[in-house]
Each structure stands twice: as structure tokens, then as C-alpha cells.
């Protein structure tokens, strides 16, 4: 294990255990105590840990104490403190500039129970499913996986219960290769769960129980602020509680990190978040709810996008399935026709698009070029079963070369 990776893992251990001894750390990493002491000295110098006789603890934010004494969060204090914290650890280049390609995802983790049916059931009807499976899901986890597969460095944060699905969630994130993540735990709620029907055409219907996803606290967001600050792009959805999502977006905006809001599932509360959003990514249904307009074609989408932009002063990307995607940045509209795909399961199409979009933006692509790349990525995702099955970057490059999908501007 490389030195920087080991130091990041030390901090992650301290987030979970609060305190560790030098002996335990040396045994855990299979290194000498002297090596651990050198690591701890480096971390202490940067204000990340406090060393004790024979051990170490994670330095608590002054902000956490302040929260217990007041009802509001002092954003200026939060921003000042994030400069002393730890994030991706390798976030700055030799000249002190933020390195490109870092995406922080705050979102949900759900256990998905998927039933494959010939058609959707009618009210009161019982159907025999062709197959039923259980797997990892949640818009946050899916988008983090998509951004990871699209080549970005990821930090994923979510809240789960202390139940039978706790280890399931942790094992999933570790197994897919996301090496930087934060799992907050709820003492009173279970891990989120979603029941999904998928029909023969690959269309889906979803019912979700948010559970611990709705219990993110101000303290949780404050602990996450270091990772937000060191990211190029920060992305959220609407599967967490509104107050935490609002605070996280406000934090990221003031730290001048590009913010993306995927307004799904739709809620009227989306309007309160738009002042802190750089890019909003509704699908047709969500864009109709946001604009009050029925969307049938590209012309309708263009009008709706302009309405949403005027209301929130943010760039708008409306994903439209087989009709592609419509982008409006306040000055120009662009349409990206859909990449050809044989749809097997559209459950994770939106998450694939949003994760790949965030990754491409983090690596410096323009909004339109990033959306074009995300469209190719999503076209491959729908050809796989399960919302958590995302394509490899090599397959995306091959699809782009095989299909000459041209961007149209208006």
C-alpha cells in the first residue's frame, strides 16, 4: 500500500473508531510502529488528528461544538475550517492547484428488490414474476459507480442503518473499487430499500422506502465538507432529506465547486435548491413538473429548459430517452440525438447519465461535450440488467467511434 493511501485509510479508520493505538495501526497495515508514527506526525501537522500517548484520535471540527449551541450553521466558519481538513489527500498538484477529475457524490444507498414481469400489474392484480433479484442501488450509489467507471476519482457519502444490509452496502462500495467513501449510520432507521418492476420492454416502476437516507444531519455535512471542497464537481439527488441536501449545496456553492442537482424523485422542494445549483438534470416528467409545460418533442423541451433556467439561473439538461438530451446554458440550446441501444433495463439510465456527466465535467469537458459523452455512456447502461451495472470506459469510447452522433445547436 502506498504511503498516501495508507494515510487516507488511517483517517477513514478514525472516522469509524474515533481512536486507535499505534500498535493496532501497525498490525493493521503490516508496517512498523515507526512508520505509523511518521504517518501520524504528518497528519497532525496538517490539523487532521490529535496524537496521544501510544495512540491517536481524529481531530473534531470546532463547527460540531458550535452546532450544539446554535440553530444555524456559520458558513464562513465552515469554509475556513475545511482548509485545515482532509479530503482525497492527493488533491493538489505540485503548484498547489486542484487536480481535475474529482467528483463528490452525496446521495442514497438502497437495497433494490427487482421483479421482472411480462407487463406491469393493474390495480389489485397479482402477477407471477419471471425472476426476482436483490442487489445494490440508490441514485447516489449508482451515480457514484457511473462516475467511477467513467474515469473520475470519487468520494461517495450516504447514510445507512445498523441492520442486516449495513455490511451489504459497505461490501458493495469496496468491491466496485471506490476507495474513498463515508458511511454515516442511523441508530433508529433501516437502510433504504426500493421495490422495482421491470417489464419486457425494459421499462420500470419503482416504490422506495428512504429509511436512513432521510436522516443526514448538519454534522454529517460538515464532516463531508473537506471532500466537497477538494472536488471539481459535487452532485446530489432528491433521495436524501431536504435540509441536508440544501446545506451541502450551499456549502459547495460557496466553495466554488461546480454543483449538479438531479431532481429525482420529483418534489416541489426542488425550487428551493436551484439558487445553489449550476446544472440541473431533469428527465421529461421532472422538467414538465418544474416548468408547468407538457413535453412531447424537442421544441417543447427547449421552451421548458428556458423556463427552468429563468427560474433558477442555472444550466438545464433535459434527458428524453429515445429523443436524446436537450441542453440550455442560458445562451444557446443544443440537442444530442440518442445513441442507438438495445434496451434491456432502463432503471439506471438516468443515474448512468448523471454520473458520467459529472465525471466528464470534472475532467474539464464543456457542458455540451460532457452531456454528449454521458449520452453514450447511458446508452450502454440500458443494455445491462440492473441499475448498478455500469459500462467500462473502453466500451463507451468504442460506442462513440461506432456511432456518428452529431451535436445540433440552436
CSV table of N, CA and C in Angstrom, one decimal, residues 186-327:
chain,number,residue,atom,x,y,z
A,186,UNK,N,-27.4,5.4,11.0
A,186,UNK,CA,-28.6,5.8,11.7
A,186,UNK,C,-28.8,4.7,12.8
A,187,UNK,N,-29.2,5.2,14.0
A,187,UNK,CA,-29.5,4.3,15.1
A,187,UNK,C,-30.9,3.9,15.2
A,188,UNK,N,-31.8,4.6,14.4
A,188,UNK,CA,-33.2,4.4,14.5
A,188,UNK,C,-33.9,3.9,13.2
A,189,UNK,N,-33.2,4.1,12.1
A,189,UNK,CA,-33.8,3.8,10.8
A,189,UNK,C,-33.1,2.7,10.1
A,190,UNK,N,-33.8,1.9,9.2
A,190,UNK,CA,-33.1,0.9,8.5
A,190,UNK,C,-32.5,1.4,7.2
A,191,UNK,N,-31.7,0.7,6.6
A,191,UNK,CA,-31.1,1.0,5.3
A,191,UNK,C,-32.2,1.1,4.2
A,192,UNK,N,-32.1,2.1,3.4
A,192,UNK,CA,-33.1,2.4,2.3
A,192,UNK,C,-33.4,1.1,1.5
A,193,UNK,N,-34.6,1.0,0.9
A,193,UNK,CA,-35.0,-0.1,0.1
A,193,UNK,C,-35.9,0.3,-1.0
A,194,UNK,N,-35.7,-0.3,-2.2
A,194,UNK,CA,-36.6,0.0,-3.3
A,194,UNK,C,-37.1,-1.3,-3.9
A,195,UNK,N,-38.4,-1.3,-4.2
A,195,UNK,CA,-39.1,-2.4,-4.9
A,195,UNK,C,-39.3,-1.9,-6.4
A,196,UNK,N,-38.8,-2.7,-7.3
A,196,UNK,CA,-38.7,-2.3,-8.7
A,196,UNK,C,-39.4,-3.4,-9.6
A,197,UNK,N,-40.3,-2.9,-10.5
A,197,UNK,CA,-40.8,-3.8,-11.5
A,197,UNK,C,-40.2,-3.4,-12.8
A,198,UNK,N,-39.7,-4.4,-13.6
A,198,UNK,CA,-39.2,-4.2,-14.9
A,198,UNK,C,-40.0,-5.1,-15.9
A,199,UNK,N,-40.5,-4.5,-17.0
A,199,UNK,CA,-41.3,-5.2,-17.9
A,199,UNK,C,-40.5,-5.7,-19.1
A,200,UNK,N,-41.2,-6.3,-20.1
A,200,UNK,CA,-40.5,-6.9,-21.2
A,200,UNK,C,-39.8,-5.9,-22.1
A,201,UNK,N,-40.3,-4.6,-22.1
A,201,UNK,CA,-39.7,-3.5,-22.9
A,201,UNK,C,-38.6,-2.8,-22.2
A,202,UNK,N,-38.3,-3.3,-21.0
A,202,UNK,CA,-37.2,-2.7,-20.2
A,202,UNK,C,-37.6,-1.4,-19.4
A,203,UNK,N,-38.9,-1.1,-19.5
A,203,UNK,CA,-39.4,0.0,-18.7
A,203,UNK,C,-39.6,-0.4,-17.2
A,204,UNK,N,-39.6,0.6,-16.3
A,204,UNK,CA,-39.7,0.2,-14.9
A,204,UNK,C,-40.7,1.1,-14.1
A,205,UNK,N,-41.1,0.5,-13.0
A,205,UNK,CA,-41.9,1.2,-12.0
A,205,UNK,C,-41.2,1.0,-10.6
A,206,UNK,N,-41.1,2.0,-9.8
A,206,UNK,CA,-40.3,1.9,-8.6
A,206,UNK,C,-41.1,2.5,-7.4
A,207,UNK,N,-41.0,1.8,-6.3
A,207,UNK,CA,-41.5,2.3,-5.0
A,207,UNK,C,-40.4,2.2,-4.0
A,208,UNK,N,-40.1,3.3,-3.3
A,208,UNK,CA,-38.9,3.4,-2.5
A,208,UNK,C,-39.2,3.7,-1.0
A,209,UNK,N,-38.6,3.1,-0.1
A,209,UNK,CA,-38.6,3.4,1.3
A,209,UNK,C,-37.3,4.0,1.7
A,210,UNK,N,-37.2,5.3,2.0
A,210,UNK,CA,-35.9,6.0,2.1
A,210,UNK,C,-35.1,5.6,3.4
A,211,UNK,N,-35.8,5.3,4.5
A,211,UNK,CA,-35.1,4.8,5.7
A,211,UNK,C,-34.0,5.8,6.1
A,212,UNK,N,-32.8,5.3,6.3
A,212,UNK,CA,-31.7,6.2,6.9
A,212,UNK,C,-31.3,7.3,5.9
A,213,UNK,N,-31.7,7.2,4.6
A,213,UNK,CA,-31.3,8.2,3.6
A,213,UNK,C,-31.9,9.6,4.0
A,214,UNK,N,-33.0,9.6,4.8
A,214,UNK,CA,-33.6,10.8,5.2
A,214,UNK,C,-33.2,11.3,6.6
A,215,UNK,N,-32.0,10.8,7.0
A,215,UNK,CA,-31.6,11.2,8.4
A,215,UNK,C,-30.2,11.8,8.4
A,216,UNK,N,-29.7,12.3,7.2
A,216,UNK,CA,-28.5,13.0,7.2
A,216,UNK,C,-28.6,14.3,8.1
A,217,UNK,N,-27.5,14.5,8.9
A,217,UNK,CA,-27.6,15.7,9.8
A,217,UNK,C,-26.6,16.8,9.4
A,218,UNK,N,-26.7,17.9,10.0
A,218,UNK,CA,-25.7,19.0,9.7
A,218,UNK,C,-24.3,18.6,10.0
A,219,UNK,N,-24.1,17.8,11.1
A,219,UNK,CA,-22.8,17.3,11.4
A,219,UNK,C,-22.3,16.4,10.3
A,220,UNK,N,-23.1,15.6,9.7
A,220,UNK,CA,-22.7,14.7,8.6
A,220,UNK,C,-22.2,15.6,7.5
A,221,UNK,N,-22.9,16.6,7.1
A,221,UNK,CA,-22.5,17.5,6.0
A,221,UNK,C,-21.2,18.2,6.3
A,222,UNK,N,-21.0,18.6,7.6
A,222,UNK,CA,-19.8,19.3,8.0
A,222,UNK,C,-18.6,18.4,7.8
A,223,UNK,N,-18.8,17.1,8.2
A,223,UNK,CA,-17.7,16.2,8.1
A,223,UNK,C,-17.3,15.9,6.6
A,224,UNK,N,-18.4,16.1,5.8
A,224,UNK,CA,-18.2,15.8,4.3
A,224,UNK,C,-17.5,17.1,3.6
A,225,UNK,N,-17.6,18.2,4.3
A,225,UNK,CA,-17.2,19.5,3.7
A,225,UNK,C,-15.7,19.4,3.1
A,226,UNK,N,-14.8,18.7,3.7
A,226,UNK,CA,-13.5,18.6,3.2
A,226,UNK,C,-13.5,17.9,1.8
A,227,UNK,N,-14.2,16.9,1.6
A,227,UNK,CA,-14.3,16.2,0.4
A,227,UNK,C,-15.0,17.0,-0.7
A,228,UNK,N,-16.0,17.8,-0.3
A,228,UNK,CA,-16.7,18.7,-1.2
A,228,UNK,C,-15.7,19.7,-1.7
A,229,UNK,N,-15.0,20.3,-0.8
A,229,UNK,CA,-14.0,21.4,-1.1
A,229,UNK,C,-13.0,21.0,-2.1
A,230,UNK,N,-12.5,19.7,-2.0
A,230,UNK,CA,-11.4,19.3,-2.9
A,230,UNK,C,-11.9,18.7,-4.2
A,231,UNK,N,-13.2,18.7,-4.4
A,231,UNK,CA,-13.8,18.2,-5.6
A,231,UNK,C,-13.9,19.2,-6.7
A,232,UNK,N,-13.9,18.7,-8.0
A,232,UNK,CA,-14.2,19.6,-9.1
A,232,UNK,C,-15.7,19.7,-9.3
A,233,UNK,N,-16.4,18.6,-9.0
A,233,UNK,CA,-17.9,18.6,-9.2
A,233,UNK,C,-18.5,17.9,-8.0
A,234,UNK,N,-19.6,18.5,-7.5
A,234,UNK,CA,-20.4,17.9,-6.4
A,234,UNK,C,-21.8,17.6,-6.9
A,235,UNK,N,-22.3,16.4,-6.7
A,235,UNK,CA,-23.6,16.0,-7.3
A,235,UNK,C,-24.5,15.5,-6.2
A,236,UNK,N,-25.8,15.9,-6.2
A,236,UNK,CA,-26.8,15.4,-5.3
A,236,UNK,C,-28.1,15.0,-6.0
A,237,UNK,N,-29.0,14.3,-5.4
A,237,UNK,CA,-30.3,14.0,-5.9
A,237,UNK,C,-31.3,14.3,-4.9
A,238,UNK,N,-32.5,13.8,-5.0
A,238,UNK,CA,-33.6,14.1,-4.1
A,238,UNK,C,-34.0,12.9,-3.2
A,239,UNK,N,-33.1,12.0,-3.0
A,239,UNK,CA,-33.5,10.8,-2.2
A,239,UNK,C,-33.0,11.0,-0.7
A,240,UNK,N,-32.4,12.1,-0.4
A,240,UNK,CA,-32.0,12.4,1.0
A,240,UNK,C,-32.9,13.5,1.5
A,241,UNK,N,-32.8,13.8,2.8
A,241,UNK,CA,-33.7,14.8,3.4
A,241,UNK,C,-33.2,16.2,2.9
A,242,UNK,N,-34.2,17.0,2.7
A,242,UNK,CA,-34.0,18.3,2.0
A,242,UNK,C,-33.1,19.2,2.8
A,243,UNK,N,-33.1,19.3,4.1
A,243,UNK,CA,-32.3,20.2,4.9
A,243,UNK,C,-30.8,19.9,4.7
A,244,UNK,N,-30.5,18.6,4.7
A,244,UNK,CA,-29.0,18.2,4.5
A,244,UNK,C,-28.6,18.5,3.0
A,245,UNK,N,-29.5,18.2,2.1
A,245,UNK,CA,-29.1,18.5,0.7
A,245,UNK,C,-28.9,19.9,0.4
A,246,UNK,N,-29.8,20.7,1.0
A,246,UNK,CA,-29.7,22.2,0.9
A,246,UNK,C,-28.4,22.7,1.5
A,247,UNK,N,-28.0,22.3,2.7
A,247,UNK,CA,-26.8,22.7,3.3
A,247,UNK,C,-25.6,22.3,2.5
A,248,UNK,N,-25.6,21.1,2.0
A,248,UNK,CA,-24.5,20.6,1.2
A,248,UNK,C,-24.3,21.4,-0.1
A,249,UNK,N,-25.4,21.7,-0.8
A,249,UNK,CA,-25.3,22.5,-2.0
A,249,UNK,C,-24.8,23.9,-1.7
A,250,UNK,N,-25.3,24.5,-0.6
A,250,UNK,CA,-24.9,25.8,-0.2
A,250,UNK,C,-23.4,25.9,0.1
A,251,UNK,N,-23.0,24.8,0.8
A,251,UNK,CA,-21.5,24.7,1.2
A,251,UNK,C,-20.7,24.6,-0.1
A,252,UNK,N,-21.1,23.7,-1.0
A,252,UNK,CA,-20.3,23.6,-2.3
A,252,UNK,C,-20.3,24.8,-3.1
A,253,UNK,N,-21.5,25.5,-3.2
A,253,UNK,CA,-21.6,26.7,-4.0
A,253,UNK,C,-20.6,27.8,-3.4
A,254,UNK,N,-20.6,28.0,-2.1
A,254,UNK,CA,-19.7,29.0,-1.5
A,254,UNK,C,-18.2,28.6,-1.7
A,255,UNK,N,-18.0,27.3,-1.8
A,255,UNK,CA,-16.6,26.9,-2.1
A,255,UNK,C,-16.2,26.9,-3.5
A,256,UNK,N,-17.1,27.3,-4.4
A,256,UNK,CA,-16.9,27.5,-5.8
A,256,UNK,C,-16.7,26.1,-6.5
A,257,UNK,N,-17.3,25.1,-6.0
A,257,UNK,CA,-17.3,23.8,-6.6
A,257,UNK,C,-18.5,23.7,-7.5
A,258,UNK,N,-18.4,23.2,-8.7
A,258,UNK,CA,-19.5,23.0,-9.7
A,258,UNK,C,-20.5,22.1,-9.1
A,259,UNK,N,-21.8,22.5,-9.0
A,259,UNK,CA,-22.8,21.7,-8.4
A,259,UNK,C,-23.8,21.2,-9.5
A,260,UNK,N,-24.2,19.9,-9.3
A,260,UNK,CA,-25.2,19.3,-10.2
A,260,UNK,C,-26.4,18.8,-9.3
A,261,UNK,N,-27.6,19.1,-9.6
A,261,UNK,CA,-28.8,18.6,-9.0
A,261,UNK,C,-29.5,17.7,-10.0
A,262,UNK,N,-29.6,16.4,-9.6
A,262,UNK,CA,-30.5,15.5,-10.4
A,262,UNK,C,-31.9,15.5,-9.6
A,263,UNK,N,-32.9,16.2,-10.1
A,263,UNK,CA,-34.1,16.4,-9.3
A,263,UNK,C,-35.0,15.2,-9.3
A,264,UNK,N,-34.5,14.1,-8.9
A,264,UNK,CA,-35.3,12.8,-8.9
A,264,UNK,C,-35.1,12.1,-7.5
A,265,UNK,N,-36.2,11.6,-6.9
A,265,UNK,CA,-37.6,11.8,-7.4
A,265,UNK,C,-38.1,13.2,-7.3
A,266,UNK,N,-39.0,13.6,-8.1
A,266,UNK,CA,-39.5,14.9,-8.2
A,266,UNK,C,-40.2,15.4,-6.9
A,267,UNK,N,-39.9,16.6,-6.5
A,267,UNK,CA,-40.5,17.2,-5.3
A,267,UNK,C,-40.6,18.7,-5.6
A,268,UNK,N,-41.6,19.3,-5.1
A,268,UNK,CA,-41.8,20.8,-5.3
A,268,UNK,C,-40.6,21.5,-4.6
A,269,UNK,N,-40.0,20.9,-3.6
A,269,UNK,CA,-38.9,21.5,-2.9
A,269,UNK,C,-37.6,21.7,-3.8
A,270,UNK,N,-37.6,21.1,-5.0
A,270,UNK,CA,-36.5,21.4,-5.9
A,270,UNK,C,-36.3,22.9,-6.1
A,271,UNK,N,-37.3,23.6,-6.2
A,271,UNK,CA,-37.2,25.1,-6.4
A,271,UNK,C,-36.4,25.8,-5.4
A,272,UNK,N,-36.4,25.3,-4.1
A,272,UNK,CA,-35.6,26.0,-3.1
A,272,UNK,C,-34.1,25.7,-3.2
A,273,UNK,N,-33.7,24.7,-4.0
A,273,UNK,CA,-32.3,24.3,-4.2
A,273,UNK,C,-31.7,25.0,-5.4
A,274,UNK,N,-32.5,25.4,-6.3
A,274,UNK,CA,-31.9,25.9,-7.6
A,274,UNK,C,-31.0,27.1,-7.4
A,275,UNK,N,-31.1,28.0,-6.4
A,275,UNK,CA,-30.1,29.1,-6.3
A,275,UNK,C,-28.7,28.6,-6.0
A,276,UNK,N,-28.5,27.3,-5.6
A,276,UNK,CA,-27.2,26.8,-5.3
A,276,UNK,C,-26.7,25.8,-6.3
A,277,UNK,N,-27.4,25.7,-7.4
A,277,UNK,CA,-27.2,24.7,-8.4
A,277,UNK,C,-26.6,25.3,-9.7
A,278,UNK,N,-25.5,24.8,-10.2
A,278,UNK,CA,-25.0,25.2,-11.5
A,278,UNK,C,-25.7,24.5,-12.7
A,279,UNK,N,-26.0,23.2,-12.5
A,279,UNK,CA,-26.6,22.4,-13.6
A,279,UNK,C,-27.7,21.5,-12.9
A,280,UNK,N,-28.9,21.6,-13.5
A,280,UNK,CA,-30.0,20.7,-13.1
A,280,UNK,C,-30.3,19.8,-14.3
A,281,UNK,N,-30.6,18.5,-13.9
A,281,UNK,CA,-30.7,17.5,-15.0
A,281,UNK,C,-32.1,16.7,-14.8
A,282,UNK,N,-33.2,17.3,-15.1
A,282,UNK,CA,-34.5,16.6,-15.0
A,282,UNK,C,-34.7,15.7,-16.3
A,283,UNK,N,-35.5,14.7,-16.1
A,283,UNK,CA,-36.0,14.0,-17.3
A,283,UNK,C,-37.3,14.7,-17.8
A,284,UNK,N,-37.9,14.1,-18.8
A,284,UNK,CA,-39.1,14.8,-19.3
A,284,UNK,C,-40.2,15.1,-18.3
A,285,UNK,N,-40.5,14.0,-17.5
A,285,UNK,CA,-41.5,14.2,-16.5
A,285,UNK,C,-41.2,15.2,-15.4
A,286,UNK,N,-39.9,15.2,-15.0
A,286,UNK,CA,-39.5,16.2,-14.0
A,286,UNK,C,-39.4,17.6,-14.5
A,287,UNK,N,-39.0,17.7,-15.8
A,287,UNK,CA,-38.9,19.0,-16.4
A,287,UNK,C,-40.3,19.6,-16.6
A,288,UNK,N,-41.3,18.7,-16.9
A,288,UNK,CA,-42.7,19.2,-17.1
A,288,UNK,C,-43.2,19.7,-15.7
A,289,UNK,N,-42.9,19.0,-14.7
A,289,UNK,CA,-43.3,19.5,-13.3
A,289,UNK,C,-42.6,20.8,-13.0
A,290,UNK,N,-41.4,21.0,-13.3
A,290,UNK,CA,-40.6,22.2,-13.0
A,290,UNK,C,-41.1,23.4,-13.8
A,291,UNK,N,-41.5,23.2,-15.0
A,291,UNK,CA,-41.8,24.3,-15.9
A,291,UNK,C,-43.3,24.5,-16.1
A,292,UNK,N,-44.1,23.5,-15.7
A,292,UNK,CA,-45.6,23.6,-15.9
A,292,UNK,C,-46.0,23.3,-17.4
A,293,UNK,N,-45.1,22.8,-18.2
A,293,UNK,CA,-45.3,22.6,-19.6
A,293,UNK,C,-45.3,21.1,-19.9
A,294,UNK,N,-46.2,20.7,-20.9
A,294,UNK,CA,-46.2,19.3,-21.4
A,294,UNK,C,-45.1,19.2,-22.4
A,295,UNK,N,-44.2,18.2,-22.3
A,295,UNK,CA,-43.1,18.0,-23.2
A,295,UNK,C,-43.3,16.8,-24.1
A,296,UNK,N,-43.5,17.0,-25.4
A,296,UNK,CA,-43.7,15.9,-26.3
A,296,UNK,C,-42.5,15.8,-27.3
A,297,UNK,N,-41.8,16.9,-27.5
A,297,UNK,CA,-40.8,16.9,-28.5
A,297,UNK,C,-39.7,17.9,-28.1
A,298,UNK,N,-38.7,18.0,-29.0
A,298,UNK,CA,-37.5,18.8,-28.7
A,298,UNK,C,-37.9,20.3,-28.6
A,299,UNK,N,-38.9,20.7,-29.4
A,299,UNK,CA,-39.3,22.1,-29.3
A,299,UNK,C,-39.9,22.4,-27.9
A,300,UNK,N,-40.8,21.5,-27.4
A,300,UNK,CA,-41.3,21.6,-26.1
A,300,UNK,C,-40.2,21.7,-25.0
A,301,UNK,N,-39.3,20.8,-25.2
A,301,UNK,CA,-38.2,20.7,-24.2
A,301,UNK,C,-37.4,22.0,-24.2
A,302,UNK,N,-37.2,22.6,-25.3
A,302,UNK,CA,-36.4,23.8,-25.4
A,302,UNK,C,-37.1,24.9,-24.6
A,303,UNK,N,-38.5,25.0,-24.8
A,303,UNK,CA,-39.2,26.0,-24.1
A,303,UNK,C,-39.2,25.8,-22.6
A,304,UNK,N,-39.3,24.5,-22.2
A,304,UNK,CA,-39.3,24.1,-20.8
A,304,UNK,C,-37.9,24.5,-20.2
A,305,UNK,N,-36.8,24.2,-20.9
A,305,UNK,CA,-35.5,24.4,-20.4
A,305,UNK,C,-35.3,25.9,-20.2
A,306,UNK,N,-35.7,26.7,-21.1
A,306,UNK,CA,-35.6,28.2,-20.9
A,306,UNK,C,-36.4,28.7,-19.7
A,307,UNK,N,-37.6,28.1,-19.5
A,307,UNK,CA,-38.4,28.5,-18.3
A,307,UNK,C,-37.6,28.1,-17.0
A,308,UNK,N,-37.1,26.9,-17.0
A,308,UNK,CA,-36.4,26.4,-15.8
A,308,UNK,C,-35.1,27.3,-15.5
A,309,UNK,N,-34.4,27.6,-16.6
A,309,UNK,CA,-33.3,28.5,-16.5
A,309,UNK,C,-33.6,29.8,-15.9
A,310,UNK,N,-34.7,30.4,-16.4
A,310,UNK,CA,-35.1,31.7,-15.9
A,310,UNK,C,-35.5,31.7,-14.5
A,311,UNK,N,-36.0,30.6,-14.0
A,311,UNK,CA,-36.5,30.5,-12.6
A,311,UNK,C,-35.3,30.2,-11.7
A,312,UNK,N,-34.3,29.5,-12.2
A,312,UNK,CA,-33.2,29.1,-11.3
A,312,UNK,C,-31.8,29.7,-11.6
A,313,UNK,N,-31.7,30.3,-12.8
A,313,UNK,CA,-30.4,30.9,-13.3
A,313,UNK,C,-29.3,29.8,-13.3
A,314,UNK,N,-29.7,28.6,-13.8
A,314,UNK,CA,-28.7,27.5,-13.9
A,314,UNK,C,-28.9,26.9,-15.2
A,315,UNK,N,-27.8,26.2,-15.6
A,315,UNK,CA,-27.9,25.4,-16.9
A,315,UNK,C,-28.8,24.2,-16.7
A,316,UNK,N,-29.5,23.8,-17.8
A,316,UNK,CA,-30.5,22.8,-17.8
A,316,UNK,C,-30.2,21.7,-18.8
A,317,UNK,N,-30.2,20.5,-18.4
A,317,UNK,CA,-30.2,19.4,-19.3
A,317,UNK,C,-31.4,18.5,-19.1
A,318,UNK,N,-32.2,18.4,-20.1
A,318,UNK,CA,-33.4,17.5,-20.0
A,318,UNK,C,-33.1,16.2,-20.8
A,319,UNK,N,-33.1,15.1,-20.1
A,319,UNK,CA,-32.9,13.8,-20.7
A,319,UNK,C,-34.3,13.3,-21.2
A,320,UNK,N,-34.3,12.8,-22.4
A,320,UNK,CA,-35.6,12.5,-23.1
A,320,UNK,C,-35.6,11.1,-23.7
A,321,UNK,N,-34.8,10.2,-23.1
A,321,UNK,CA,-34.9,8.8,-23.6
A,321,UNK,C,-34.5,8.7,-25.1
A,322,UNK,N,-35.4,8.1,-25.8
A,322,UNK,CA,-35.1,7.8,-27.3
A,322,UNK,C,-35.0,9.1,-28.1
A,323,UNK,N,-35.4,10.3,-27.5
A,323,UNK,CA,-35.3,11.5,-28.2
A,323,UNK,C,-34.0,12.3,-27.8
A,324,UNK,N,-33.2,11.7,-27.0
A,324,UNK,CA,-31.9,12.2,-26.7
A,324,UNK,C,-31.9,13.2,-25.5
A,325,UNK,N,-31.1,14.2,-25.6
A,325,UNK,CA,-31.0,15.2,-24.5
A,325,UNK,C,-31.0,16.6,-25.0
A,326,UNK,N,-31.6,17.5,-24.3
A,326,UNK,CA,-31.7,18.9,-24.7
A,326,UNK,C,-30.9,19.7,-23.6
A,327,UNK,N,-30.0,20.6,-24.1
A,327,UNK,CA,-29.1,21.4,-23.2
A,327,UNK,C,-29.4,22.8,-23.4
